[in-house]
XYZ file of C-alpha atoms in Angstrom:
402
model
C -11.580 -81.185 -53.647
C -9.364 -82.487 -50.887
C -9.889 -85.697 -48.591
C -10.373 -86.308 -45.331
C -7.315 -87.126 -43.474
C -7.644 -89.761 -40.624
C -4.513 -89.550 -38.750
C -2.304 -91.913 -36.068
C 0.002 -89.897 -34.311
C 3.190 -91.529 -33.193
C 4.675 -89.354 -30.384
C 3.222 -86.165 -28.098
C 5.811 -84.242 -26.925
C 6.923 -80.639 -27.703
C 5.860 -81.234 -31.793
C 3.290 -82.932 -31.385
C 1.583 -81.297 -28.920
C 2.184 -78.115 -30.617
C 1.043 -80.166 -33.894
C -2.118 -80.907 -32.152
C -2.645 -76.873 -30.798
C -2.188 -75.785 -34.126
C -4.633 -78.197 -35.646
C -7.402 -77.193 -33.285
C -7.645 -73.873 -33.977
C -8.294 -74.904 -38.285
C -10.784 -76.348 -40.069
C -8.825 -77.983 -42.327
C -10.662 -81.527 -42.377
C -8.593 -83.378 -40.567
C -9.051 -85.792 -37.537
C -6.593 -87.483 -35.442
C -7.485 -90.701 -34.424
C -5.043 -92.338 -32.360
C -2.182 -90.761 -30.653
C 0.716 -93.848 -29.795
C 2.957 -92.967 -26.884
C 5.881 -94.299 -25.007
C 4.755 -93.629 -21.336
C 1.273 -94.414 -20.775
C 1.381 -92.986 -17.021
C 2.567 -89.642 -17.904
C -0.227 -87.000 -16.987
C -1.515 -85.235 -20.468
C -4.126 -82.508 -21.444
C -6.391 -85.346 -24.053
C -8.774 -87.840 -22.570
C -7.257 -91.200 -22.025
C -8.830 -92.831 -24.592
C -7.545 -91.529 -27.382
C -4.083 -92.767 -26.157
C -1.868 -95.834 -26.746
C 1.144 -97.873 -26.220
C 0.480 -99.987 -28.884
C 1.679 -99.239 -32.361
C -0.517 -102.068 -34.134
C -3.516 -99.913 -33.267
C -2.522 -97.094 -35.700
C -0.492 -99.620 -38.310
C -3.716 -101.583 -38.547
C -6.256 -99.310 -38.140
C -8.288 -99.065 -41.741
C -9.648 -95.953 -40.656
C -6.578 -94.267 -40.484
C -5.172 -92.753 -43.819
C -2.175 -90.946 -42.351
C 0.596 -91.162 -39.946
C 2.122 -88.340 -38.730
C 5.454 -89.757 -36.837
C 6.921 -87.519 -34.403
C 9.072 -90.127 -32.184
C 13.544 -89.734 -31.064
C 13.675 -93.440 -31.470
C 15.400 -93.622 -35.205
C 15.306 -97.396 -35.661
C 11.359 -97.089 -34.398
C 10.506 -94.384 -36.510
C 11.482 -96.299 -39.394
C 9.999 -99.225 -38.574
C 6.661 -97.140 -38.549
C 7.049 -95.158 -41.896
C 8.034 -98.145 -43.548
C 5.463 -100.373 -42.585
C 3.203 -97.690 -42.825
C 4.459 -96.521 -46.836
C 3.650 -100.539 -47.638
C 0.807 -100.826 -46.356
C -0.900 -97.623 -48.266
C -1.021 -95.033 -45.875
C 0.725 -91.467 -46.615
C 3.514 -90.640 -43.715
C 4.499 -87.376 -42.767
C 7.706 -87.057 -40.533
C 10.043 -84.925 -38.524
C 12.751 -87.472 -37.930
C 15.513 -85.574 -39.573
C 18.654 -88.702 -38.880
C 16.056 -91.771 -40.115
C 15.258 -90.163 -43.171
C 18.574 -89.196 -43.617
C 20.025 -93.031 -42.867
C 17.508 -94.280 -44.955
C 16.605 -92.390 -47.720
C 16.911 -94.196 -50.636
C 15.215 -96.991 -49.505
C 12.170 -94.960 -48.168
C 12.354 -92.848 -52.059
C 12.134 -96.560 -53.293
C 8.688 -97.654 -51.038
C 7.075 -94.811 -52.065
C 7.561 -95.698 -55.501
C 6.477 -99.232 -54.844
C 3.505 -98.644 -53.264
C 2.464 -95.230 -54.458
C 2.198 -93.791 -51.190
C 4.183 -90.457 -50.292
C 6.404 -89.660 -47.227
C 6.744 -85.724 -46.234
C 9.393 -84.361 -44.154
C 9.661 -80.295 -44.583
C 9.213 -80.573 -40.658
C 12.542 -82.582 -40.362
C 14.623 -79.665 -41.806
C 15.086 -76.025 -40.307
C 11.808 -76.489 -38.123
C 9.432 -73.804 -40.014
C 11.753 -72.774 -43.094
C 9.581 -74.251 -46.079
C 13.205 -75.372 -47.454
C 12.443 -78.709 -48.887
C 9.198 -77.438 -50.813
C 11.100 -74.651 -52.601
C 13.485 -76.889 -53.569
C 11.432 -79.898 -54.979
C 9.095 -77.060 -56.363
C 10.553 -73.869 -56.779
C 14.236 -74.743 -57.636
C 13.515 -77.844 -59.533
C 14.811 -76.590 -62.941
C 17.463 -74.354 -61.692
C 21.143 -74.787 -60.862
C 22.036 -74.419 -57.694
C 25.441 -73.127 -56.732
C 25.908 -73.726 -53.116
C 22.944 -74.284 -50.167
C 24.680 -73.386 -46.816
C 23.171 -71.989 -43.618
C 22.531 -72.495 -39.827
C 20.344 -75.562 -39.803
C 20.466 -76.092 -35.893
C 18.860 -74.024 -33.263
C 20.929 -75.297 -29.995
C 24.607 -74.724 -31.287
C 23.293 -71.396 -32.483
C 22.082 -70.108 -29.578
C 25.017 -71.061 -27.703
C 26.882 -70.018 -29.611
C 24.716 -66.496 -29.873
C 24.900 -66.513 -25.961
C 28.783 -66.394 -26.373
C 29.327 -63.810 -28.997
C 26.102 -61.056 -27.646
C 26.486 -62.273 -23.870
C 29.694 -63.326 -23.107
C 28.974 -66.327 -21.929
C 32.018 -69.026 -21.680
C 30.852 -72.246 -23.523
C 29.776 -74.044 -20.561
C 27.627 -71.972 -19.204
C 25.590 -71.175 -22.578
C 25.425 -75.115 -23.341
C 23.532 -75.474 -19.218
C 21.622 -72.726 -20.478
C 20.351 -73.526 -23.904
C 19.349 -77.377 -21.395
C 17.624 -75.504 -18.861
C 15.561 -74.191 -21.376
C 14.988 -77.707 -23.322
C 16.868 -76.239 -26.144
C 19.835 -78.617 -26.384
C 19.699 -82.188 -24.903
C 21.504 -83.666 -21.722
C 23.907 -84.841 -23.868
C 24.157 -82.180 -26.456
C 26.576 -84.300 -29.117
C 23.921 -84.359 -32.301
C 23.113 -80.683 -31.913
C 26.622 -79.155 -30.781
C 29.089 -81.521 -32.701
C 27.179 -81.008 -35.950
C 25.154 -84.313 -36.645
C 21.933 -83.172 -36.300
C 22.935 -80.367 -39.021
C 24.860 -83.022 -41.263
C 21.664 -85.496 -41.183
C 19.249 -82.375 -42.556
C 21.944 -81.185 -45.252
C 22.270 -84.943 -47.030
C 18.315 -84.473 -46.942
C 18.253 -80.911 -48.844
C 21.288 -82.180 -51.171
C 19.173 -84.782 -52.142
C 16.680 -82.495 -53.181
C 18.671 -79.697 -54.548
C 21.476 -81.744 -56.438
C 19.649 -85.583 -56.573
C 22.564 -87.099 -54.696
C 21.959 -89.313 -51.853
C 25.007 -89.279 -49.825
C 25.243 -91.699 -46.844
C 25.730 -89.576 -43.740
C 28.776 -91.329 -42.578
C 30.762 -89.994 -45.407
C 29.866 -86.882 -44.945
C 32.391 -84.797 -42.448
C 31.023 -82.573 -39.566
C 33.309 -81.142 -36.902
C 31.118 -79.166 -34.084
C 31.795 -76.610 -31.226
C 32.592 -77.946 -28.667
C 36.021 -77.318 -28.485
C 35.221 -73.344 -28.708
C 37.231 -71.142 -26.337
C 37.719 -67.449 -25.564
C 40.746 -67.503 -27.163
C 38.402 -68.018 -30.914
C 35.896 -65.446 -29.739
C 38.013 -62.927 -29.010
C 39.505 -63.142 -32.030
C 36.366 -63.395 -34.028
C 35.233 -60.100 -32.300
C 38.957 -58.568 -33.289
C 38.497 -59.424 -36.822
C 34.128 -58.226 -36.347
C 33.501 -61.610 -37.491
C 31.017 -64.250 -35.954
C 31.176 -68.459 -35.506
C 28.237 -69.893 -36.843
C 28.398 -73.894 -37.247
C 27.551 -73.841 -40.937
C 26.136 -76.867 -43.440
C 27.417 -76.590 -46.689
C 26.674 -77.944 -49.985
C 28.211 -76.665 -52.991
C 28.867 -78.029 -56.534
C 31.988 -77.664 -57.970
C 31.625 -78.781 -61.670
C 29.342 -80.563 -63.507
C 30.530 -83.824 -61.921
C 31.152 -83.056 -58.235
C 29.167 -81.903 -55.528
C 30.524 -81.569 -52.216
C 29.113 -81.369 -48.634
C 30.634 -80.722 -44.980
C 29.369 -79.366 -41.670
C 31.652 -76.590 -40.175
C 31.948 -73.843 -37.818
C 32.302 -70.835 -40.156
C 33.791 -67.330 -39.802
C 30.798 -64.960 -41.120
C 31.379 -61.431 -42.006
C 28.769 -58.489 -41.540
C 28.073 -58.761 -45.059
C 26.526 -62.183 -45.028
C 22.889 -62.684 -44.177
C 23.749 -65.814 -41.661
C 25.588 -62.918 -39.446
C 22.283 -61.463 -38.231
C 20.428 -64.865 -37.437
C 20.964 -65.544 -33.957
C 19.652 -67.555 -30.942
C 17.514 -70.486 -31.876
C 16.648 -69.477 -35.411
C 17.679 -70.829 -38.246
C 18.894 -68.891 -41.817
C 19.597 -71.048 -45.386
C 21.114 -69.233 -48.300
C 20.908 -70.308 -51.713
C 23.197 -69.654 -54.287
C 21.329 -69.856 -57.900
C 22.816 -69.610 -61.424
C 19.569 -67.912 -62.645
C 18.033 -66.801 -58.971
C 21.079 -65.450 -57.946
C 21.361 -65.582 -53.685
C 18.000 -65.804 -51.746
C 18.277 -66.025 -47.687
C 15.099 -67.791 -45.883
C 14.614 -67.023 -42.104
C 12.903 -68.326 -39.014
C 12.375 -70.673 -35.905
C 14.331 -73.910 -36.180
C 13.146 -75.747 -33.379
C 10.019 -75.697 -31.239
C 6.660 -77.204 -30.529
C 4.704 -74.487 -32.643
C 7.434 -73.540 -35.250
C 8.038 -77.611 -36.254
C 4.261 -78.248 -35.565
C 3.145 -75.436 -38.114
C 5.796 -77.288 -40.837
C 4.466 -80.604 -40.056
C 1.127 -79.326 -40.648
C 2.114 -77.897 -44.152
C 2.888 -81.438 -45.268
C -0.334 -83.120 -43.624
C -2.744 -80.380 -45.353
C -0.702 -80.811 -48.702
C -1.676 -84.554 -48.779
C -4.911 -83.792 -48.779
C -4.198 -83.216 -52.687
C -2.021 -86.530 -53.123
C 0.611 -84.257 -53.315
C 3.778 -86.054 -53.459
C 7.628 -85.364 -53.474
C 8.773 -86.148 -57.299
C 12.284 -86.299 -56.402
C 13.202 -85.094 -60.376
C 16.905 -84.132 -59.812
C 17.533 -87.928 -58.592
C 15.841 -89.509 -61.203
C 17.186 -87.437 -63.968
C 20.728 -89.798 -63.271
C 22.997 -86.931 -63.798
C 26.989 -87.446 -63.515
C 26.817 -85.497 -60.694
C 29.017 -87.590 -57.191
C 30.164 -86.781 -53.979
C 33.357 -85.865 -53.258
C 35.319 -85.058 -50.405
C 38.528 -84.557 -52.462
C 38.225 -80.703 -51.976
C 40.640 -77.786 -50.752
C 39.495 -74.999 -48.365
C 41.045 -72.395 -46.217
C 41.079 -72.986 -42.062
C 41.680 -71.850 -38.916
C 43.046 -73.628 -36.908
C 43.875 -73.541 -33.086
C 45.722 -76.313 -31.396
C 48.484 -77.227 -29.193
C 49.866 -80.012 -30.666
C 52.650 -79.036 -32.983
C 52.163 -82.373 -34.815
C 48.281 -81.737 -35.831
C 49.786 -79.164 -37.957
C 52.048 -81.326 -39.848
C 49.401 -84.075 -40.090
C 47.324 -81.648 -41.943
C 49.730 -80.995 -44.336
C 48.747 -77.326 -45.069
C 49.097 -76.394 -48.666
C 49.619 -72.360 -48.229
C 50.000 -70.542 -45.204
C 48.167 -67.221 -45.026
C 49.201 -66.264 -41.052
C 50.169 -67.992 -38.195
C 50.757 -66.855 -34.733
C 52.417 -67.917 -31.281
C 51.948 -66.943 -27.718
C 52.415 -68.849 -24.503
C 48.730 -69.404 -24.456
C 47.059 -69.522 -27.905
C 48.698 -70.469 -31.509
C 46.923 -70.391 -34.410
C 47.285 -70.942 -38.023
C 45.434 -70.173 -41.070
C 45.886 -71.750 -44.451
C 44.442 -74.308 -47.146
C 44.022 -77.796 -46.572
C 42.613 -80.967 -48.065
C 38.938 -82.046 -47.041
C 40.170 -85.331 -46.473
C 43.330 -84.374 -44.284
C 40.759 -83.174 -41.998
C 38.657 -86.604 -42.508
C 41.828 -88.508 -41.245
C 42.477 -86.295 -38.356
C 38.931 -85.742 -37.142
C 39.553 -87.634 -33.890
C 43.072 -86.154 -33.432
C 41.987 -82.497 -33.511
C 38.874 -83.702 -30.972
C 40.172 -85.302 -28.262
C 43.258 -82.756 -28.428
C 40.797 -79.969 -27.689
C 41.532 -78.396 -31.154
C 39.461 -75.848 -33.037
C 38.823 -75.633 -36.784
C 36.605 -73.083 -38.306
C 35.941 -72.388 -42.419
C 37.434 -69.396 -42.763
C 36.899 -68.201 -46.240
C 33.767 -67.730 -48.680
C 32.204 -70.563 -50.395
C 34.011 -69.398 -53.924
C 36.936 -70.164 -52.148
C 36.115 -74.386 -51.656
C 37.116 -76.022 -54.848
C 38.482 -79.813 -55.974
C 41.792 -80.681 -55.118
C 43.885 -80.226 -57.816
């Protein structure tokens, strides 16, 4: 028989208001409480009193058995699950970069306190991801997880490709429409993607790899000169996540824009929806689809989580606790494009094969093999010189340096 869930809400914007819609229209025995907001003044659809600025009144509240925390503040947010996780109530959470900043310590107060923390809402909006592979996937070996984990650079970059749109003008587009922020870094430089993919490695491999080590080069330096000869070679950008395991003892995981052929299910997902493939020794490939970002699409995720505590269901995080051999690495070759203007990025790169290279007065470009790390050591160099690097192979083709 499942519980009744008494629930402080932390947050009621987009999610949770869509959180909040969704609950409404279900009898799913669930109540929320308390909703704690930042700006008390701000006009909303809920009577007054069911409203706070004060976290203490949710934190402390013995009536309330769950907090749903739906906040941008990532410092904040884990003050609140943490205090929260210690003090015996469940969390559920959509705040992809504080869970992925501090995972291992949140894995570790959940085993203190024997309280669980839920976050399939924090990764690819309404894409059960996270569930299939703590559930589904929990015995099998996974190959590679790769995909289009962010809604905004997609659908810029979708605008660009099925539009025409320059970069500029599908970036003001994707703000207008509260897809991408004012300042657009997490979502278009790859962050926001990096921060969910150390989350699902964790899951799929049982490595917890601090973000920071992790590379991710984004799109904003895109420029017709890499569209046009995407659409020459019927290719498509999409700024891809990867994770992939290379032996027993190496896993490795990077944030790219990749080259995707017609043959690969991440071709057709455009706009802001979101697309993971997984690549499975026994499963072979399986492709989920749908809405990565949104008040309804997130909402409907973070409500999968809150109805599964009902039944003191609990992530059992098996792959990290079975202490494997498996590391991350970033010691790893794979094949680029590259288009630049300074002569001397090339050499700093130190490509290891050539495949083509071309000149004009306008655009150069080169593609070959490099090392991960190469990359790493140059991130900054290729940025503010208004460089652009895409993956330009298949995932077969990323394997440890020799």
């Amino acid at each position: 028989m499942s519980k009744k869930l008494s629930i402080g809400l932390f947050g009621f914007g987009v999610v949770g208001q869509g959180l909040y819609d969704i609950i409404k229209t279900k009898n799913l025995n669930i109540e929320i409480v308390k909703f704690a907001i930042k700006d008390p003044n701000k006009k909303r659809s809920l009577p007054a009193e069911l409203f706070t600025t004060d976290k203490e009144e949710l934190l402390n509240n013995p009536e309330i058995n769950t907090i749903v925390e739906l906040i941008n503040d990532t410092e904040a947010a884990f003050e609140i699950v943490s205090r929260a996780l210690s003090s015996g109530k469940n969390v559920v959470s959509a705040s992809k970069k504080m869970i992925a900043l501090h995972l291992e310590e949140l894995i570790e107060l959940q085993h203190k306190h024997g309280t669980s923390l839920l976050y399939e809402g924090a990764v690819c909006g309404s894409i059960p991801i996270i569930r299939n592979l703590e559930e589904y996937y929990d015995n099998e070996l996974l190959h590679s997880i790769s995909g289009i984990f962010n809604g905004s650079s997609n659908y810029i970059l979708s605008k660009g490709f099925i539009e025409g749109l320059d970069y500029d003008s599908a970036l003001k587009q994707a703000q207008d429409l509260g897809f991408a922020e004012t300042d657009p870094t997490s979502d278009v430089g790859g962050y926001d993607a990096k921060y969910k993919l150390v989350i699902a490695a964790a899951h799929a491999y049982g490595v917890i790899v601090p973000p920071d080590e992790v590379f991710n080069l984004g799109i904003q330096n895109l420029a017709a000169q890499d569209l046009q000869y995407a659409r020459e070679k019927n290719l498509k950008i999409k700024l891809v996540p990867v994770a992939k395991e290379l032996d027993e003892r190496n896993v490795a995981l990077f944030v790219l824009p990749k080259f995707v052929n017609e043959t690969e299910f991440l071709y057709n997902v455009e706009y802001e929806y979101n697309g993971v493939t997984v690549q499975a020794a026994f499963a072979d490939q399986q492709f989920f689809f749908g809405k990565g970002a949104g008040g309804h699409p997130t909402g409907s995720a973070v409500l999968s989580d809150i109805a599964a505590l009902r039944y003191n269901y609990g992530y059992e995080y098996k792959k990290a606790k079975e202490k494997t051999d498996l590391k991350f690495t970033n010691n790893i070759e794979l094949n680029i494009y590259l288009r630049y203007d300074d002569e001397g990025l090339v050499d700093a790169l130190k490509f290891i094969d050539i495949k083509e290279r071309y000149y004009s007065g306008s655009y150069k470009f080169i593609i070959g093999k490099v090392n991960l790390q190469n990359l790493i050591d140059n991130q900054h160099r290729i940025s503010e010189g208004k460089a652009f690097v895409a993956f330009a192979d298949q995932l077969t083709g990323v394997n440890l340096s020799a």
